Structures are given as structure tokens and as C-alpha cells.
Coordinates of C-alpha atoms and ligand atoms in Angstrom, one line a residue:
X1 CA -4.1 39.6 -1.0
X2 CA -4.4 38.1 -4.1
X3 CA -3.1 34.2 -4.3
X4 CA 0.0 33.8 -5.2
X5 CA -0.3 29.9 -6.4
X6 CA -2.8 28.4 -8.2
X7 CA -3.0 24.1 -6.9
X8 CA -5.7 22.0 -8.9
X9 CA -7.0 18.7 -7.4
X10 CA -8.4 16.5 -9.4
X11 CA -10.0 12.8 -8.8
X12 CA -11.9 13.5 -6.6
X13 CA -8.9 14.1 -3.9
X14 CA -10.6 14.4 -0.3
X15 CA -11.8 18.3 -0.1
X16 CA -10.8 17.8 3.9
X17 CA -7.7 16.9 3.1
X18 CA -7.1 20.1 0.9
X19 CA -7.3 22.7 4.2
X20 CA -3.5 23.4 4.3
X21 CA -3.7 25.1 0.7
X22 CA -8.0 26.5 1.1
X23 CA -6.6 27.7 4.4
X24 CA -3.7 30.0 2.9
X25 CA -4.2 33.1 1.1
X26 CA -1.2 32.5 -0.5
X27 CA -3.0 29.2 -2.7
X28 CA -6.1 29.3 -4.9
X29 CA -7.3 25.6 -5.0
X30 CA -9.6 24.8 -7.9
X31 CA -11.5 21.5 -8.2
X32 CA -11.7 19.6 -11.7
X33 CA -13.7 16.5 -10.8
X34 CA -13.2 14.8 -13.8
X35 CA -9.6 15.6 -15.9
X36 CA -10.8 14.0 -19.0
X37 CA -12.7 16.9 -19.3
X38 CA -11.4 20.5 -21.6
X39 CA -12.1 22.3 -18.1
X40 CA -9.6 20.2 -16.4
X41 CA -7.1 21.4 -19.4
X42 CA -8.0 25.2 -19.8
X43 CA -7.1 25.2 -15.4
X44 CA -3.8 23.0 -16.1
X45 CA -2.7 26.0 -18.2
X46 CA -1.8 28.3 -15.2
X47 CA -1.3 25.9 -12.3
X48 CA 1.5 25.5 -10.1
X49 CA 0.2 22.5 -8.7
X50 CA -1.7 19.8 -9.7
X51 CA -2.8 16.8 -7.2
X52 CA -4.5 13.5 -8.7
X53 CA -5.2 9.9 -6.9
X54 CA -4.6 7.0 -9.3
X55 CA -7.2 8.3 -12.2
X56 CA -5.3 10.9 -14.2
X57 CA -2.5 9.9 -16.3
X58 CA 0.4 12.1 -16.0
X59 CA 2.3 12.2 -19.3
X60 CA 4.6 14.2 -21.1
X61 CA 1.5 15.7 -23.4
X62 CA -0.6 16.7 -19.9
X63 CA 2.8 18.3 -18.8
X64 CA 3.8 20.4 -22.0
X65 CA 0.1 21.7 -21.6
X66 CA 1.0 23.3 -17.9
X67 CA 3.7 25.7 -18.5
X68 CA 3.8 27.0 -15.1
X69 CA 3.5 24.1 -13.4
X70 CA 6.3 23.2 -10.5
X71 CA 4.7 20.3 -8.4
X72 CA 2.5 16.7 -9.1
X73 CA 0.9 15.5 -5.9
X74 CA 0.1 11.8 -5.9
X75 CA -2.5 11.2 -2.8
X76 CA -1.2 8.0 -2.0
X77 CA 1.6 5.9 -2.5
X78 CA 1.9 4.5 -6.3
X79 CA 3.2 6.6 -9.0
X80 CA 3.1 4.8 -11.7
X81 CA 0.1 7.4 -13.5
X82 CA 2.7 9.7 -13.6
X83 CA 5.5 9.9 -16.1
X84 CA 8.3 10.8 -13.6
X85 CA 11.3 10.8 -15.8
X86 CA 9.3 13.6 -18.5
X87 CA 8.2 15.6 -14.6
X88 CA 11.4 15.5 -13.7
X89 CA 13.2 16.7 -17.4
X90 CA 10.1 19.5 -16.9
X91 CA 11.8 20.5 -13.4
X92 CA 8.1 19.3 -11.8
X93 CA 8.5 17.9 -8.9
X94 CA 6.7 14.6 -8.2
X95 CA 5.4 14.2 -4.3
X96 CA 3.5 11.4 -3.0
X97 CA 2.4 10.7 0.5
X98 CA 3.4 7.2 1.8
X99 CA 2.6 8.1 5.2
X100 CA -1.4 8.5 5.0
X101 CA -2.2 4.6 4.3
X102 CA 0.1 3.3 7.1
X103 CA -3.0 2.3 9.6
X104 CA -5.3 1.4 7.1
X105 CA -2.9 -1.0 5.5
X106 CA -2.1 -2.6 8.7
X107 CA -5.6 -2.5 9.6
X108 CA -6.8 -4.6 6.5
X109 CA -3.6 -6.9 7.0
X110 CA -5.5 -7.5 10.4
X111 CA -9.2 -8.0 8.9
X112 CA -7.6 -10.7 6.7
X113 CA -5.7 -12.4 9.3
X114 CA -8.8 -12.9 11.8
X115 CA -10.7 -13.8 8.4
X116 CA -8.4 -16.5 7.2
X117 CA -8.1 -18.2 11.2
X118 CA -11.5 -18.0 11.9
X119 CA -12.8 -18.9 8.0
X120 CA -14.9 -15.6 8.1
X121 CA -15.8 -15.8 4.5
X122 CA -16.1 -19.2 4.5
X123 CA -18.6 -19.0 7.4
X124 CA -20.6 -16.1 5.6
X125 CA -21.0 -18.0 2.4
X126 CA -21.8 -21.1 3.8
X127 CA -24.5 -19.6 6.1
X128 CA -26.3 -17.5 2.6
X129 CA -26.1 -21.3 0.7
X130 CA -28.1 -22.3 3.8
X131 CA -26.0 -24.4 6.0
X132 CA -24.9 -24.3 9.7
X133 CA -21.5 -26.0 9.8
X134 CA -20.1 -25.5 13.0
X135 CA -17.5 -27.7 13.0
X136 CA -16.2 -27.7 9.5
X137 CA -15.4 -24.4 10.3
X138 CA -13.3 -24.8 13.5
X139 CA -10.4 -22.0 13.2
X140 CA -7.1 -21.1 15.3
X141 CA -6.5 -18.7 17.8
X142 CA -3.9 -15.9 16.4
X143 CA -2.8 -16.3 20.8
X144 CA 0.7 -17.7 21.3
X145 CA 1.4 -18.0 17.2
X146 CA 4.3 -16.4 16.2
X147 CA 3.8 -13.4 13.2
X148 CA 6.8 -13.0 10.7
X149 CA 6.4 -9.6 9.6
X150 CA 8.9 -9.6 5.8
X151 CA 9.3 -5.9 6.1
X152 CA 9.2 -4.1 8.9
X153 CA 8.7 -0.4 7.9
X154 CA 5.7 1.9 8.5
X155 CA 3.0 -0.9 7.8
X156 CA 4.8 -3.5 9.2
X157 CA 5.5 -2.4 12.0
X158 CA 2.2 -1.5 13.4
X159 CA 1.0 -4.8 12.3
X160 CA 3.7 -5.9 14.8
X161 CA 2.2 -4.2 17.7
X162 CA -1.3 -4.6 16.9
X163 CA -0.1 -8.4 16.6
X164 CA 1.5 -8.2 20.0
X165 CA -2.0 -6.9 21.7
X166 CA -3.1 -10.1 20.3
X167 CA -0.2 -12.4 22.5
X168 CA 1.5 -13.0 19.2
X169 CA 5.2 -13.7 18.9
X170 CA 6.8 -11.7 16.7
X171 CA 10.0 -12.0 13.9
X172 CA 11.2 -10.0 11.4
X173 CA 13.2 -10.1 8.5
X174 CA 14.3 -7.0 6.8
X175 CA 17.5 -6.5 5.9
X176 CA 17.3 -2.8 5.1
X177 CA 16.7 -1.3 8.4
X178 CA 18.0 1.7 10.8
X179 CA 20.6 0.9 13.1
X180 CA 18.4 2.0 16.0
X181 CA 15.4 -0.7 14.4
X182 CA 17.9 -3.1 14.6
X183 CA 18.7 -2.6 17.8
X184 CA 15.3 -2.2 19.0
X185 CA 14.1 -5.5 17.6
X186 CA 16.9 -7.6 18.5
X187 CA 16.6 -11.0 18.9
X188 CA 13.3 -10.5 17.3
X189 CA 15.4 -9.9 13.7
X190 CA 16.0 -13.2 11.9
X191 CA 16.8 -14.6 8.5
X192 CA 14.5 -15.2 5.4
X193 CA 14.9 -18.9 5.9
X194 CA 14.4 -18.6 9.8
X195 CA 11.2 -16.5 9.6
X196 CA 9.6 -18.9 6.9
X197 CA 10.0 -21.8 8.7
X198 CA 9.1 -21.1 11.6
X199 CA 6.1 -18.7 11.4
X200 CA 2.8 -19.8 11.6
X201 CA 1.8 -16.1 9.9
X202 CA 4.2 -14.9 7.3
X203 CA 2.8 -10.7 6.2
X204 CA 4.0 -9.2 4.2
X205 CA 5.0 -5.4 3.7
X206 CA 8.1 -4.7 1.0
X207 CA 7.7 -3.1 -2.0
X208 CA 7.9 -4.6 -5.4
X209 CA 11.1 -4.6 -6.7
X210 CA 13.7 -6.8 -8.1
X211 CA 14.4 -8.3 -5.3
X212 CA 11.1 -9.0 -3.6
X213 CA 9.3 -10.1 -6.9
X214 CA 8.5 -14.0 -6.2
X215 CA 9.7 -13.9 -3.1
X216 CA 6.9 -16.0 -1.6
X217 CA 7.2 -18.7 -4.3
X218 CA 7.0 -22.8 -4.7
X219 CA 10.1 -22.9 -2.8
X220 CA 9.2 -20.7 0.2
X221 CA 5.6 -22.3 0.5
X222 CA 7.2 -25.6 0.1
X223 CA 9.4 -24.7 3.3
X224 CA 6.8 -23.6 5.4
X225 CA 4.6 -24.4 8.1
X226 CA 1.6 -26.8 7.0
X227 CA -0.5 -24.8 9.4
X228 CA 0.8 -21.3 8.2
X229 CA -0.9 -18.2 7.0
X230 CA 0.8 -16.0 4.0
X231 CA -0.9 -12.7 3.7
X232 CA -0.2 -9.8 1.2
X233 CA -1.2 -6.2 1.3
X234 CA 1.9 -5.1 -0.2
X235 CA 2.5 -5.3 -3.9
X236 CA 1.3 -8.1 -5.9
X237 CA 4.0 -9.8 -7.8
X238 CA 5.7 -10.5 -4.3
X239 CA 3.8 -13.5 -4.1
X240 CA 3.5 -16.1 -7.1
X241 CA 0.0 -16.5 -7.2
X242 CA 0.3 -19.9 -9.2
X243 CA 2.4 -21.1 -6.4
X244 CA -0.2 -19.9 -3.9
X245 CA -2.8 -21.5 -5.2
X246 CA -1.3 -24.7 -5.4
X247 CA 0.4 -24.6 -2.0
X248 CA -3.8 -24.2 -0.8
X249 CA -4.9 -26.6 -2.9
X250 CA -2.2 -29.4 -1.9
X251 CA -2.8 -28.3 1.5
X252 CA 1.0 -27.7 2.1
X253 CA -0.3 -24.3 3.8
X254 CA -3.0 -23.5 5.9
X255 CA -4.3 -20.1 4.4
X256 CA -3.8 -17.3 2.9
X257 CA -5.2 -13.6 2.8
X258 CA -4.5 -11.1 -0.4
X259 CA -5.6 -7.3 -1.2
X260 CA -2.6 -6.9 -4.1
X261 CA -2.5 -8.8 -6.9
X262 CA 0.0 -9.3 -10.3
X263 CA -2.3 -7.8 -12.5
X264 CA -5.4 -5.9 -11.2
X265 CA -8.5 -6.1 -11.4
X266 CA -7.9 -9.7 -10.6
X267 CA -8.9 -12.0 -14.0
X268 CA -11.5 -14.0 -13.9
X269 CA -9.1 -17.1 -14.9
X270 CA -6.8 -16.7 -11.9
X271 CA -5.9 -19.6 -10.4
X272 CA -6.9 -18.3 -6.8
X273 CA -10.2 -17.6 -7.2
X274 CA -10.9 -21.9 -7.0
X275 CA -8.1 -22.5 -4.5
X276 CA -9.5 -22.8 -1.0
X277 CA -9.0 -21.0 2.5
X278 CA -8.2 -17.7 0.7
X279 CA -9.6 -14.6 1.3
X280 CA -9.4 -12.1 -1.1
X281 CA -9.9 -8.1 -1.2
X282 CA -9.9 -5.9 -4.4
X283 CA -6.9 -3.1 -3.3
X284 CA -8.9 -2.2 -0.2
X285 CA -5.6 -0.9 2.1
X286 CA -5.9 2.6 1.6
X287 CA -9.7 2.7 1.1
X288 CA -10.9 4.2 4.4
X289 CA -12.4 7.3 4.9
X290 CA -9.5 8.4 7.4
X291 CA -6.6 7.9 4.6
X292 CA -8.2 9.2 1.9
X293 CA -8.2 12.5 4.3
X294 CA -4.8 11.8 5.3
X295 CA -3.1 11.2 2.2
X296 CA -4.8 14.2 0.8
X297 CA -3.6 16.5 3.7
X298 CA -0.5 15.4 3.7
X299 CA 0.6 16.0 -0.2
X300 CA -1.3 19.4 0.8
X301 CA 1.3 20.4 2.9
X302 CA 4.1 18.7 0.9
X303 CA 3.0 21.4 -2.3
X304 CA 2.9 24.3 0.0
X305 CA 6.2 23.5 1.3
X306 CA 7.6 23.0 -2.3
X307 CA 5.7 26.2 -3.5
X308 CA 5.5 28.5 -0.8
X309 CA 9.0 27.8 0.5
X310 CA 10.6 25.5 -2.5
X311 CA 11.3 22.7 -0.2
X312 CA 11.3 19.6 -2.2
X313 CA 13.0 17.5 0.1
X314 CA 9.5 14.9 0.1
X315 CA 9.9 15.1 -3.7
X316 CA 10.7 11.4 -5.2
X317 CA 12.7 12.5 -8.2
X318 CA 14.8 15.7 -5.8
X319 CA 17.7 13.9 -7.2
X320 CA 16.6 14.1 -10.6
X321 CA 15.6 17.7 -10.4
X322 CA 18.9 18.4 -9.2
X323 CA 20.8 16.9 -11.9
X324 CA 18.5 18.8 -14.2
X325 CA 19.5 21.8 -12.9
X326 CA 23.1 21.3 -12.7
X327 CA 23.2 21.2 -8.6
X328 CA 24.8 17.6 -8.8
Ligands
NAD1 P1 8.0 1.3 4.0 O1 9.0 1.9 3.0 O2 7.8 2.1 5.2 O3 8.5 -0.2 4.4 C1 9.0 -1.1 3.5 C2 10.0 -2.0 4.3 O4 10.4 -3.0 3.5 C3 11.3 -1.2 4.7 O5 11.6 -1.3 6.0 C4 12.4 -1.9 3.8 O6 13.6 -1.9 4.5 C5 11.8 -3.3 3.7 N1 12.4 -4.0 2.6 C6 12.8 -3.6 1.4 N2 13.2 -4.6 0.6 C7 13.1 -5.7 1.4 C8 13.4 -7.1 1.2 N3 14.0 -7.5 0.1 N4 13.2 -7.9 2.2 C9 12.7 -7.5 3.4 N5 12.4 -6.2 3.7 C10 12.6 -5.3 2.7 O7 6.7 1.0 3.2 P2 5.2 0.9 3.8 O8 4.5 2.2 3.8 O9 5.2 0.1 5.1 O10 4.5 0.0 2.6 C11 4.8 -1.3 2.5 C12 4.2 -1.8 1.2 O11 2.7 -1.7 1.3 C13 4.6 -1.1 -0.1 O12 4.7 -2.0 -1.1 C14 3.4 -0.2 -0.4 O13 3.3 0.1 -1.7 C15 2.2 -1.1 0.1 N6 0.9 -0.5 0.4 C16 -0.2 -1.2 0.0 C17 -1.4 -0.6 0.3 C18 -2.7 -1.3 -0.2 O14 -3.6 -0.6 -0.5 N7 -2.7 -2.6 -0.2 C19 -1.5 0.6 1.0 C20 -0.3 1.2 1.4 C21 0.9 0.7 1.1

């Protein structure tokens, strides 16, 4: 049989993850390493599909050249290379898979929290300049501390457990969850004000929005803990990084661990780069082999659904796309 669908992946999307459309007869699955390149267009011209990572700018110009194409995969979360609002007045759908990061996010957020209380990178550097300091580096034991997780979704809430194995106490603030969450985590649940003044590690896991940007500013640090931990592998912009680094430098907090920043890459003027006790990672959350593979298999099976089927119930503008065809 002859396929039905042609899907192309681009950025160099995990090959693994790519079985559920390789595997069906129905899907022809062509590979454009590079889409900066005229191959890349000449294959956009008859796709149904086209997956990217973060690379490939998806505008209204790539779109007009793709005629027949019904469905952008994103593996991974972010959209914001795609032009969503011109997808959706195309009738593309736009998919994403949120799902494939979750452990290694919540990993990382644990890498950072055993580097910031036992002074990891501190210990590393200090050892390569040629000291031994044993006891300038005395850390804390994570053991009997209590973890406030702000956001207590997929990420946050295996950082919970994994933060239980580790005989932490753990609170939570979100104000947006399930009934059943809610009832799970009771008396665990608390308020904003609750969980920052009384945990001695505040993680965080919202996403940027209105509400959330700032949200660990002066005024939070100023009402924490002076032995607390803030760490960010969310969104940057949820934490004021000029407030950060003078919270560390005035010693009104203890540490702090970040993978997200306001603007990346990180410039070279930031204030955080001289403020002490920080440990810093360049975006790492999703960068394991295991999510690449995961992300990749599961917008995979997101455009087979949508083609194969037309489910677009994981598509992020199925609203839009309804309005645009008069459904709602
Ligand atoms: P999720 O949607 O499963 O969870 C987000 C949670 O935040 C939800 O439970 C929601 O109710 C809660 N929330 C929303 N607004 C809130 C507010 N104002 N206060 C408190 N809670 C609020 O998302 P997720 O998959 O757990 O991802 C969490 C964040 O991590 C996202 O910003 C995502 O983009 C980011 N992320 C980063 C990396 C990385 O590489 N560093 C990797 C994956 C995800």
C-alpha cells in the first residue's frame, strides 16, 4: 500500500521516537536535518505533517508554502517557534507534547537541590583552583526540611515524591488544581504566604504567565527563610533575577538553583552570575536522552491520531480550529 500521509521531521527530532509513523504503512516520514535548507522547502510542499524541536521558525511564509499541510508537531513543550494564530487561520493544527519532559525536569530540579545543599559546584571549583576546604563548605541535609512545591502539576508533583523518599516535608500551593488533587493533598495544600515562609525549599513548576511573572520577587525573598533554597526549572521570568541576586548577596536566603532564565542564553552582565550559592544550568530540563525519545514519540502518535483518524483533541489551538471552521 502506498502511504497515505506524508510527516517531515526536522531538527534533528529523535529517529526512535518517530516509530509510531516509520511503523505504519499508512505514513511516509522524510528527514530534513537542516530546514534552512531548499530541500527542507521542496518536502514542505506536499506534507501533511511537519514535526520541529525549538530550531525551525514556524511562520505564516513556511505555512503558505505547505498547502497540504494539516498538523505542526512541537517535540517538547514551548511553542513560541510557531506562529499559532496564522496555523490555526490555515486550519493546521498545532500539537506539542508536555508529557515527555516531566521526569527529566523533576530530575534536574533534584540535581540542583543536592547541588545548592551540599555546594557541589562550589566544591568542584574550589578543588580545580587548588584548595581543600572542608569546612567552608559544610552543607544541609535535604532530611526533615520541608519542600514547597508552587505548582503541583506533572513536574511538581514527582519532585514531591522523589522529595518524600528523601524524608522531606512536603506543601503546596496551587490554586488551580483537580478536586481529587485537592483532596489527595489535603492538609499538605497551603497559601502562597504560608508555603514562603515556612519552607526551607521553595520549587518551582508554573508556567509563565500573567500571573506567575515576578512571583518570586524582593517581597517574597524578603519573607522567607534565611536558610531557604528557591529553585527554578520552570519559566524564567517567574523569578526576578535582580531580586535573586540580591536576596544571595545580602544573605537574606540561603541558595538558589536555576535552569530558566528571563532572557536566554543568559547575558554575560546578569546580575547572577557574581551572586553567590547559586547554581546555574543553561535549559538542561528536557535534555536527556530518554525525553528527547519521549517527546518525539509522543507528538508521533499525537499526528497519527490527528491524520489517520482526525483526532485533534491534544491540539493547543482545537478551539481555534473550531471557530475557523464554524463548529463554535
Ligand atoms: P503542568 O501544566 O503539568 O503544571 C503546572 C501547574 O502549575 C498546574 O498544576 C497549575 O495548576 C499550576 N499553576 C498555574 N498557575 C499557577 C499559579 N499562579 N500558582 C501556582 N500554581 C499554578 O506543567 P508541567 O509539565 O509540570 O511544567 C511546569 C513548568 O515547567 C512549565 O512552565 C514548563 O514549561 C516548564 N518546563 C521546563 C523544562 C525545562 O527544560 N526547564 C522542561 C519541561 C517543562
Amino acid at each position: 500500500m502506498s502511504a497515505t500521509y506524508r510527516v517531515v521531521a526536522t531538527d534533528r527530532v529523535s529517529k526512535k521516537g518517530l516509530a509510531p509513523l516509520r511503523d505504519d504503512d499508512r505514513f511516509e516520514v522524510v528527514i530534513v536535518k537542516d530546514s534552512s535548507t531548499p530541500d527542507f522547502t521542496s518536502e514542505l510542499k506536499t506534507a501533511a505533517g511537519l514535526i520541529v524541536r525549538s530550531a525551525t521558525r514556524v511562520d505564516a511564509a513556511m505555512l503558505e508554502g505547505a498547502p497540504d499541510l494539516k498538523v505542526v508537531g512541537r517535540a517538547g513543550v514551548g511553542v513560541d517557534n510557531i506562529d499559532v494564530p496564522a496555523a490555526s487561520e490555515r486550519g493546521v493544527a498545532v500539537m506539542n507534547s508536555p508529557g515527555g519532559n516531566t521526569i527529566s525536569a523533576a530530575e534536574l530540579t533534584m540535581a540542583l537541590m543536592l547541588a545548592v545543599a551540599r555546594r557541589v559546584t562550589d566544591a568542584d571549583r574550589s578543588i580545580r583552583e587548588g584548595r581543600w576546604e572542608r569546612s567552608a563548605l559544610q552543607g544541609v541535609e535535604l532530611r526533615g526540611k520541608t519542600l514547597g512545591v508552587i505548582g503541583a502539576g506533572r513536574i511538581g508533583w514527582e519532585v514531591a515524591q522523589r522529595c518524600r523518599a528523601f524524608g522531606m516535608d512536603v506543601i503546596v500551593y496551587d490554586p488551580y488544581l483537580a478536586a481529587k488533587r485537592v483532596e489527595e493533598l489535603h492538609p499538605h495544600l497551603v497559601s502562597l504566604e504560608r508555603l514562603i515562609e515556612t519552607a526551607d525549599v521553595i520549587t518551582l513548576h508554573v508556567p509563565l504567565n500573567a500571573e506567575t511573572r515576578g512571583l518570586i520577587g524582593d517581597d517574597a525573598l524578603h519573607r522567607m527563610k534565611k536558610g531557604a533554597f528557591v529553585l527554578n526549572v520552570s519559566r524564567g521570568g517567574v523569578v526576578d533575577e535582580a531580586a535573586l541576586a540580591r536576596a544571595l548577596h545580602d544573605q537574606r536566603i540561603a541558595g538558589a538553583g536555576l535552569d530558566v532564565y528571563e532572557h536566554e542564553p543568559l547575558s554575560p552582565d546578569s546580575p547572577l552570575l557574581e551572586a553567590p550559592n547559586l547554581v546555574l544550568s543553561p535549559h538542561l530540563g528536557a535534555s536527556t536522552k530518554e525525553a528527547q525519545i519521549q517527546v518525539a514519540l509522543e507528538v508521533s502518535r499525537n499526528i497519527r491520531a490527528a491524520l489517520a483518524l482526525g483526532d485533534l483533541s491534544t491540539a493547543i489551538n482545537a478551539t481555534d480550529l473550531a471557530r475557523a471552521a464554524g463548529l463554535s
